[in-house]
Tab-separated table of C-alpha atoms in Angstrom:
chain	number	residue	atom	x	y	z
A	37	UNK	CA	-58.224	-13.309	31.483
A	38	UNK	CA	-58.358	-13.612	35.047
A	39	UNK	CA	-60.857	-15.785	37.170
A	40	UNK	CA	-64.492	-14.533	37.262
A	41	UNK	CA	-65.279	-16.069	40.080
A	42	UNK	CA	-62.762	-14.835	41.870
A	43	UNK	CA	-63.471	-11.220	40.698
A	44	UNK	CA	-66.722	-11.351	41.743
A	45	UNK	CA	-66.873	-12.944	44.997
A	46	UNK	CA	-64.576	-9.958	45.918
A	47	UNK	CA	-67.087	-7.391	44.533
A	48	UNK	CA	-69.617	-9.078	45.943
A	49	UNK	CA	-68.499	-9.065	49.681
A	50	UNK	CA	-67.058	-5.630	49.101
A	51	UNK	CA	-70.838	-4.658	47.940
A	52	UNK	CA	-72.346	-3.783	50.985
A	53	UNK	CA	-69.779	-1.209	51.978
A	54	UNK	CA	-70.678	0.690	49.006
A	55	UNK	CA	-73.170	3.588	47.870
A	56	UNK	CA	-75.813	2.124	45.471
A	57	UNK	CA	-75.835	3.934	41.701
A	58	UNK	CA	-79.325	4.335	40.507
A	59	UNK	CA	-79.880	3.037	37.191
A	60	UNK	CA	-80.899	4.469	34.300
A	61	UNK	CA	-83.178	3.649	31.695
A	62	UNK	CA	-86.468	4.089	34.133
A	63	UNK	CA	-88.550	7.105	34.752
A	64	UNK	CA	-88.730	8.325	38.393
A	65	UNK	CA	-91.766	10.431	38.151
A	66	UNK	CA	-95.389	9.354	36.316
A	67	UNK	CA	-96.036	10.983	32.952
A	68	UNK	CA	-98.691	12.566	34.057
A	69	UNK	CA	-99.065	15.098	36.801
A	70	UNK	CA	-99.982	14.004	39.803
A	71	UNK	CA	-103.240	15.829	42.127
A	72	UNK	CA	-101.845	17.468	44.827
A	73	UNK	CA	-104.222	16.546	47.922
A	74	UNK	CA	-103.135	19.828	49.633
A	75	UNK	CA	-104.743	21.662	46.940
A	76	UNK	CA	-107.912	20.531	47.410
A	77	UNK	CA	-110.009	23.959	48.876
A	78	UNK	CA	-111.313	21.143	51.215
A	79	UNK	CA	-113.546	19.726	48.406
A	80	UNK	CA	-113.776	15.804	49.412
A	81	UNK	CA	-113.635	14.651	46.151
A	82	UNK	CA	-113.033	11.156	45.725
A	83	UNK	CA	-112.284	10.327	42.266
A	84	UNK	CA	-109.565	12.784	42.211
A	85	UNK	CA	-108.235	11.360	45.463
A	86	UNK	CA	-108.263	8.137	44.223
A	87	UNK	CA	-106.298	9.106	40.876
A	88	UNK	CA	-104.454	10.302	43.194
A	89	UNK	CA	-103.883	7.409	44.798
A	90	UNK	CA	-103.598	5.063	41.514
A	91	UNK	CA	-100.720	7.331	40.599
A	92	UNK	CA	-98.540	7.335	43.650
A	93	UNK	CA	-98.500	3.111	43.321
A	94	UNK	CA	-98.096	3.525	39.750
A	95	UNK	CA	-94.602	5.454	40.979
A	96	UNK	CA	-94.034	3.099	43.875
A	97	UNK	CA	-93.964	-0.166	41.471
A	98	UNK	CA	-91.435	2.248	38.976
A	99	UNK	CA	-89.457	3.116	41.786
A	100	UNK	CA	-88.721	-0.735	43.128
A	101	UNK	CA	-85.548	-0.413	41.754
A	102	UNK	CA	-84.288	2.202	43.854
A	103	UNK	CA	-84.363	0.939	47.231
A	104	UNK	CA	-81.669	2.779	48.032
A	105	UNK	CA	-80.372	-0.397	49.695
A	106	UNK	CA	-77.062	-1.686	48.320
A	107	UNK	CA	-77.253	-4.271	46.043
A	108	UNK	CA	-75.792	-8.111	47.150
A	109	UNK	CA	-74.830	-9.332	43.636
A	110	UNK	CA	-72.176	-8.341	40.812
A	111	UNK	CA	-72.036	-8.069	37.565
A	112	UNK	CA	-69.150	-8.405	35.452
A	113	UNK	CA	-69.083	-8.143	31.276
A	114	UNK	CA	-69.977	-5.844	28.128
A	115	UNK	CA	-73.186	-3.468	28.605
A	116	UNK	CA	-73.768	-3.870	25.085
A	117	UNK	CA	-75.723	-5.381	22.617
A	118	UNK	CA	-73.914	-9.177	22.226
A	119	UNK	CA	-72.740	-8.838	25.093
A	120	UNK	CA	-72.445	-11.473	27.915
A	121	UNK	CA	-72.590	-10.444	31.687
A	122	UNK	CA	-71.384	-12.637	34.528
A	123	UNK	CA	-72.943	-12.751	37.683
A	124	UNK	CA	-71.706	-13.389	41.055
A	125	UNK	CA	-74.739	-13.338	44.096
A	126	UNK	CA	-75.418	-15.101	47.471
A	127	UNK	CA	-75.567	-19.032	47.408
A	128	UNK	CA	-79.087	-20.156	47.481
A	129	UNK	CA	-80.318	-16.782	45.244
A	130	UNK	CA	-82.345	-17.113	42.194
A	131	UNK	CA	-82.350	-14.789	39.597
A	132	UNK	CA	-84.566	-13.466	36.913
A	133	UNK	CA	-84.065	-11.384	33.684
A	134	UNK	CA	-87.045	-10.033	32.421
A	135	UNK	CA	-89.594	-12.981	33.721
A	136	UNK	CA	-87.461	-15.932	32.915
A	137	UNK	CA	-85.529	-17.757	35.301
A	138	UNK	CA	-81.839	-17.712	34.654
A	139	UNK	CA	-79.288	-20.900	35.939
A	140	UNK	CA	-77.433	-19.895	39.250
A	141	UNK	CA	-74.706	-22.616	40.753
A	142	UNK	CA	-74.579	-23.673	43.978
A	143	UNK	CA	-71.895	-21.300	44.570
A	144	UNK	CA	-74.224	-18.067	43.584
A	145	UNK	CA	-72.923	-17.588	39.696
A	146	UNK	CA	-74.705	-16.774	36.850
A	147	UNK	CA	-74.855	-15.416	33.543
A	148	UNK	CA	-76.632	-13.246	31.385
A	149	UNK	CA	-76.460	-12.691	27.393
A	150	UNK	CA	-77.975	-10.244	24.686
A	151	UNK	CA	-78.436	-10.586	21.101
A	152	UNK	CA	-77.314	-8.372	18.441
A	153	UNK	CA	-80.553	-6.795	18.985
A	154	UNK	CA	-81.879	-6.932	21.713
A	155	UNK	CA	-83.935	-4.175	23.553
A	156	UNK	CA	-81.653	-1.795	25.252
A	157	UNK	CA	-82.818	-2.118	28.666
A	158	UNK	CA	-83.435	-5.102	30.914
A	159	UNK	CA	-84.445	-5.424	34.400
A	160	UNK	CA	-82.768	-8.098	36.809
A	161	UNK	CA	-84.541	-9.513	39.696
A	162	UNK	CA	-82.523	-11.601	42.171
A	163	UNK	CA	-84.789	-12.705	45.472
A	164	UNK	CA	-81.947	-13.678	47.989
A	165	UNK	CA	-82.194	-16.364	50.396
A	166	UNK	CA	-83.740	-14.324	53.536
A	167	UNK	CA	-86.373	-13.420	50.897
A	168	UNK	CA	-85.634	-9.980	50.338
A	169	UNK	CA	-85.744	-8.802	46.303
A	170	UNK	CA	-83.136	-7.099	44.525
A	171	UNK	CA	-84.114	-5.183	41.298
A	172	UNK	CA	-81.716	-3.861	38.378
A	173	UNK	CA	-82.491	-2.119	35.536
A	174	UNK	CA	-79.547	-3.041	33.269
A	175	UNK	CA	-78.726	-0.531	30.259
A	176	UNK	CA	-77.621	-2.241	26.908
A	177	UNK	CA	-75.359	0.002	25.049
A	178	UNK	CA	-76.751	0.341	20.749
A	179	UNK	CA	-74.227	-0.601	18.263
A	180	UNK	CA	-73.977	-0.227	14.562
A	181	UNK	CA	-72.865	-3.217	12.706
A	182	UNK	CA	-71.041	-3.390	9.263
A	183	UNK	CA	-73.913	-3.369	6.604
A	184	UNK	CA	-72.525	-4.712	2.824
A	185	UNK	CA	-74.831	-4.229	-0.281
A	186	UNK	CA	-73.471	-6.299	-3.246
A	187	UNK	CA	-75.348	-6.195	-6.625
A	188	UNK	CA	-75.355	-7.839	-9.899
A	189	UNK	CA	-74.710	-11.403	-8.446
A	190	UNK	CA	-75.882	-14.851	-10.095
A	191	UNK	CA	-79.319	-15.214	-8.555
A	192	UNK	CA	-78.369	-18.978	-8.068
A	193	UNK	CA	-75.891	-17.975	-5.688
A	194	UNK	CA	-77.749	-15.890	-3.524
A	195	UNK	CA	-80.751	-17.995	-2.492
A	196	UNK	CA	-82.540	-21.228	-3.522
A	197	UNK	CA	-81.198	-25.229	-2.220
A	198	UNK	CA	-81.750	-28.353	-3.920
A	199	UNK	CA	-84.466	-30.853	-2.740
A	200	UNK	CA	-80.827	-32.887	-1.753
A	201	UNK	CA	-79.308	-30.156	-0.338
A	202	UNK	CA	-82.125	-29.239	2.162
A	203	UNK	CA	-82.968	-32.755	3.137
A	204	UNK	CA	-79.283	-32.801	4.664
A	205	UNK	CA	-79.236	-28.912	6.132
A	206	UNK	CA	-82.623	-30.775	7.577
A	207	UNK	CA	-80.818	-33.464	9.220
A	208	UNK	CA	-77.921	-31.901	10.073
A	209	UNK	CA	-80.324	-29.409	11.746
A	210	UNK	CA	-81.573	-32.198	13.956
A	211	UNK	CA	-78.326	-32.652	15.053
A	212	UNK	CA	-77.629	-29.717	16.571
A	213	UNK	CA	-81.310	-29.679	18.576
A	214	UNK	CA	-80.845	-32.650	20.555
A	215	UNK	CA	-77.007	-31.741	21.134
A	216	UNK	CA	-78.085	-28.483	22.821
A	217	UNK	CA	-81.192	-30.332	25.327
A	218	UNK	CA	-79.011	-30.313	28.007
A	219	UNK	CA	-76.446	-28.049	29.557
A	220	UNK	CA	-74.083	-28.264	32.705
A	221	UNK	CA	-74.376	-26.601	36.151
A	222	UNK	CA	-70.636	-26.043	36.941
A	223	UNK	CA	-70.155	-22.974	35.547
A	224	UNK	CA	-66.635	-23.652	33.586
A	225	UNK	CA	-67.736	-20.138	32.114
A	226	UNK	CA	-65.978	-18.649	35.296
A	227	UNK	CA	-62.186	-18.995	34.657
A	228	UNK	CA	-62.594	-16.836	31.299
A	229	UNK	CA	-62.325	-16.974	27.677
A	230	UNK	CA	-59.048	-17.341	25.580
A	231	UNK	CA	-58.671	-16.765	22.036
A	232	UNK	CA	-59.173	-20.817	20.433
A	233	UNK	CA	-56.608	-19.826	17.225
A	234	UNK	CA	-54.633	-16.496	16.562
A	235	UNK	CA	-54.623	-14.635	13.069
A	236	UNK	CA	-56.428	-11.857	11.173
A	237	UNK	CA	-60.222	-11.021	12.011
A	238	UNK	CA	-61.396	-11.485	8.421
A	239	UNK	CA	-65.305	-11.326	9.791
A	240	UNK	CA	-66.576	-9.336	12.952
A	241	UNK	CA	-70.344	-10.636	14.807
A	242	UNK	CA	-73.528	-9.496	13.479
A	243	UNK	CA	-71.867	-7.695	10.539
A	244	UNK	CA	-74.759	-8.530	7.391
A	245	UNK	CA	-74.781	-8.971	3.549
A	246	UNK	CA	-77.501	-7.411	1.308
A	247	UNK	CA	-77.159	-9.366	-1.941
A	248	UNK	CA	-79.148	-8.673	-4.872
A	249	UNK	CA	-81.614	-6.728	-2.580
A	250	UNK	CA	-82.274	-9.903	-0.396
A	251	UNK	CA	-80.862	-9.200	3.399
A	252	UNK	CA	-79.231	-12.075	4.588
A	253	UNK	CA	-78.740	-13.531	7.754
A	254	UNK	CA	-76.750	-11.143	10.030
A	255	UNK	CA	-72.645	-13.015	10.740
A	256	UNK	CA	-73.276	-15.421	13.703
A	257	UNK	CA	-69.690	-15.350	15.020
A	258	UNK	CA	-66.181	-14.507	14.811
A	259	UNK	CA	-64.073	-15.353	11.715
A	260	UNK	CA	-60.594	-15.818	12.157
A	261	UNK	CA	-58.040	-16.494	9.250
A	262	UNK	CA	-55.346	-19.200	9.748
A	263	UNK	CA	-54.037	-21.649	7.429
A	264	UNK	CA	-55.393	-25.068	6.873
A	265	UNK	CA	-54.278	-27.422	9.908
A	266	UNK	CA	-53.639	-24.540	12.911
A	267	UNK	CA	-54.575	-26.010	16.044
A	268	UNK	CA	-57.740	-24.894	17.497
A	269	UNK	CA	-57.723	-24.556	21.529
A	270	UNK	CA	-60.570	-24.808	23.959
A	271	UNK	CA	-61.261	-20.764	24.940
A	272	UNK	CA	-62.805	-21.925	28.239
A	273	UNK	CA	-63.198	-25.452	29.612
A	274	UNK	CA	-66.247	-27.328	28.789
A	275	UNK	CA	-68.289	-30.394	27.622
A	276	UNK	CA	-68.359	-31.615	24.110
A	277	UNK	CA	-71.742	-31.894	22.937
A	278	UNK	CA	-71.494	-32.368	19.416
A	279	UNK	CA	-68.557	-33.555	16.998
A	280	UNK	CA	-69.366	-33.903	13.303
A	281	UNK	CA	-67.265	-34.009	10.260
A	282	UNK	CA	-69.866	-33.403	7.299
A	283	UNK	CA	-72.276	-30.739	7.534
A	284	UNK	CA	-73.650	-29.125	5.208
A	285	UNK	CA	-72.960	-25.685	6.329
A	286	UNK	CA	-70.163	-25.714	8.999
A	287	UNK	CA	-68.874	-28.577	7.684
A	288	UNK	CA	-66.311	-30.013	10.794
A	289	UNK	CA	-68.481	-28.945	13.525
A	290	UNK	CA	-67.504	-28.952	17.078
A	291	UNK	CA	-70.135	-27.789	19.941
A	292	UNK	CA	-68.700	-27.079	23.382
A	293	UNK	CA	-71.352	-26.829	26.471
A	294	UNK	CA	-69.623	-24.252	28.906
A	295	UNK	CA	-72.441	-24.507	31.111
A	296	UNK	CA	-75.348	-22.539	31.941
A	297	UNK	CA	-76.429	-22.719	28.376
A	298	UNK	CA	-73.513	-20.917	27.284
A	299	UNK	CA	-72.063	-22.797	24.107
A	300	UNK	CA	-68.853	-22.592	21.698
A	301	UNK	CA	-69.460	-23.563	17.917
A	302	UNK	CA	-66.402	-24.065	16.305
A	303	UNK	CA	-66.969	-24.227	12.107
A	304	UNK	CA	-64.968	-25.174	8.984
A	305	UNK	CA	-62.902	-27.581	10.834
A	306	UNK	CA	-60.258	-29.832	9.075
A	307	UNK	CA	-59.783	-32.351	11.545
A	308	UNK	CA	-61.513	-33.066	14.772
A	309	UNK	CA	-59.826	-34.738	17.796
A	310	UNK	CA	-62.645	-34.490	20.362
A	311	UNK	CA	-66.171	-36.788	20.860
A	312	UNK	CA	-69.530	-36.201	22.350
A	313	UNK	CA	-69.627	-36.563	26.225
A	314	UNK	CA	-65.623	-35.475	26.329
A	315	UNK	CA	-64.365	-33.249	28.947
A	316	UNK	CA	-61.951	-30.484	27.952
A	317	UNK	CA	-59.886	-28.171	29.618
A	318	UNK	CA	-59.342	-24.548	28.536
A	319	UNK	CA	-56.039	-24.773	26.549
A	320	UNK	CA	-56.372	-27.902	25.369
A	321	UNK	CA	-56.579	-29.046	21.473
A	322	UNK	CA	-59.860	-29.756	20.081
A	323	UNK	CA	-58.988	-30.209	16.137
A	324	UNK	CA	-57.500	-28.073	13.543
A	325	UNK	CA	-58.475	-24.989	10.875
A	326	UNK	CA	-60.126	-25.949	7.768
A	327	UNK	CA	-62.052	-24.817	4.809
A	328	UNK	CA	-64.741	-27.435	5.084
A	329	UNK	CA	-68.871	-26.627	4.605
A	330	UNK	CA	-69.546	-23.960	3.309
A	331	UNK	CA	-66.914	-21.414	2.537
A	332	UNK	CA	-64.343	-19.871	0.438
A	333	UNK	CA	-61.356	-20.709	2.372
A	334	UNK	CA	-59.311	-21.474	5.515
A	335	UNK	CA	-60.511	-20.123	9.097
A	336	UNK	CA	-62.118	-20.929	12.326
A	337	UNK	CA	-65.794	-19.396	12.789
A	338	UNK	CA	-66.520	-19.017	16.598
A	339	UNK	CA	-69.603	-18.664	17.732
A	340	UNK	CA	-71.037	-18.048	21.129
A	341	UNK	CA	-74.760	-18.806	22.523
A	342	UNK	CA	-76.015	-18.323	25.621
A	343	UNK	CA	-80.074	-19.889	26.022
A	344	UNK	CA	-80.426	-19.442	21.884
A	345	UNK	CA	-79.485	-16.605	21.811
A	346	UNK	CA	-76.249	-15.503	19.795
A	347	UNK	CA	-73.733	-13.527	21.818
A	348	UNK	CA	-70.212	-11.938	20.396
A	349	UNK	CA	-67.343	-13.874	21.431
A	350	UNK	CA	-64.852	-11.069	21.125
A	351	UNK	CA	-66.533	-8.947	24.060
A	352	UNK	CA	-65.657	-11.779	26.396
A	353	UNK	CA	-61.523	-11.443	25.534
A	354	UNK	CA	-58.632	-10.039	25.928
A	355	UNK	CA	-56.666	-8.574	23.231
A	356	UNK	CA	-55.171	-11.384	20.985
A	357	UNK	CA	-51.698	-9.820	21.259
A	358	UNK	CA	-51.834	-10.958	24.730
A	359	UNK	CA	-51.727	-14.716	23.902
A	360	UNK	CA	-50.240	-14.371	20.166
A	361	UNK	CA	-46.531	-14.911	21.513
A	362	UNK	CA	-47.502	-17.450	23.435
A	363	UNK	CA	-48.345	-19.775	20.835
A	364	UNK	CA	-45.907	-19.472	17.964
A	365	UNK	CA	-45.732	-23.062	17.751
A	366	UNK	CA	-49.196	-23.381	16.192
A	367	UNK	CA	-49.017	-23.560	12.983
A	368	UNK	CA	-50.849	-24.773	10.176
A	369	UNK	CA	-50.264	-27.506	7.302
């Protein structure tokens, strides 16, 4: 996958030559009709002039994002529900998505991520340096995710923990909050995301399980089948935030801090050559494929989250093919 950066510094220079696209997703006329003044037999009435009036703003405000100027930042990504967008804008911009502040580096890159189901239309506001405001409403694309109802199961196995058991998912929760309090500026994000092991998909992001009746939790990540001991490989350079051995539900854990509060989890891991505060490259080794935590046998679960906020990792890749050939030296136990 080629640079981001470099992608979008292009489109971003090359933006001003271009015709703006209106978006979609906003209504460009009020819902109700609107008094036309010239209509008026000469009557000076004012309430109607001044519904009138209220109406005409009430367009204005809608219409903010069609300027009609064209727009000085890129985006770059999947339109779709999990999906992650990468931004490119001027240096010294700061950008919004829907009220909340969103991290932009000193070079003018950013990043934007919705959930599995998220609302399917968001508005970005980036307020560029000469203090002119640049408004996008941003479509998100609906999908349908797998849905599996299994029945007749041992009620044991579908719900309920030990007072042991959740004292540990407890602290092993705690964990994981104070490893994701901080996050990097440089935006390691940029240079793209490589599959971290290759094999067969055996579990897709935000497919869920009904068992017994009782929804569970809709699949966090992406599953990927190799056997017990295949190197796993950064997907994107990064920070290590968090390396643990022995928890209760990922069992080796591995949390990678891309920056911007984009993260990599990387589950079920047999071995773990990487520590907290470690800087890795994309490419390099982090540990190997296990069946550890939680699970029924040997794969790597990779999950993405950008501010909270669980993303799918496969809409920020290539197709594996692409890499497969590259590494048929990886192998497993």
């Amino acid at each position: 996958m080629k640079s981001l950066f470099v992608f979008l510094t292009a489109a971003v220079l090359a933006l001003p030559a271009a015709a703006q696209e209106e978006p979609k997703g906003l209504p460009e006329k009020p819902a109700t009709k609107i008094f036309n003044v010239e209509d008026d037999d000469g009557k000076d009435d004012l309430a109607r002039r001044a519904s009138y009036a209220e109406a005409m703003n009430e367009v204005a405000e809608r219409q903010k994002v069609f300027d009609g100027a064209p727009e000085r930042f890129a985006l770059q990504g999947s339109f779709a529900q999990g999906g992650v967008l990468f931004g490119q804008t001027e240096i010294g911009a700061t950008v919004k998505l829907d009220g909340e502040e969103v991290m932009v580096d000193d070079d003018g890159r950013f990043l934007v991520g919705f959930g599995r189901d998220s609302a399917l239309t968001s508005l970005l506001v980036v307020t560029l340096p000469d203090g002119s405001v640049e408004r996008r409403a941003i479509e998100i694309a609906d999908r349908d995710f797998p849905v599996q109802r299994i029945d007749g199961l041992d009620q044991s196995k579908v719900s309920g923990f030990t007072e042991e058991q959740l004292e540990k998912i407890a602290a092993d929760s705690a964990l994981k909050k104070a490893a994701r309090k901080q996050t990097q500026r440089l935006a390691d994000w940029s240079v793209g995301f490589d599959w971290p092991v290759t094999g067969r998909i055996s579990g897709v992001f935000g497919s869920q399980r009904i068992l017994n009746g009782e929804p569970k939790r809709p699949h966090s990540g992406l599953d990927i089948a190799a056997p017990t001991g295949t190197p796993i490989r950064a997907p994107a350079p990064g920070i290590v935030r968090l390396a643990e051995d022995d928890m209760y539900f990922e069992g080796g854990l591995v949390l990678l801090d891309h920056g911007h509060w984009l993260e990599s989890a990387f589950l079920h891991m047999s071995r773990i050559d990487v520590e907290p505060g470690q800087r890795v490259e994309k490419g390099d080794i982090i540990g190997a494929v296990g069946a550890t935590g939680r699970v029924t046998g040997p794969h790597l679960h990779w999950s993405l989250k950008w501010a909270g906020e669980l993303v799918d990792p496969q809409l920020t890749l290539d197709p594996m093919a692409n890499i497969a050939a590259s590494r048929t030296g990886d192998s497993g136990e």
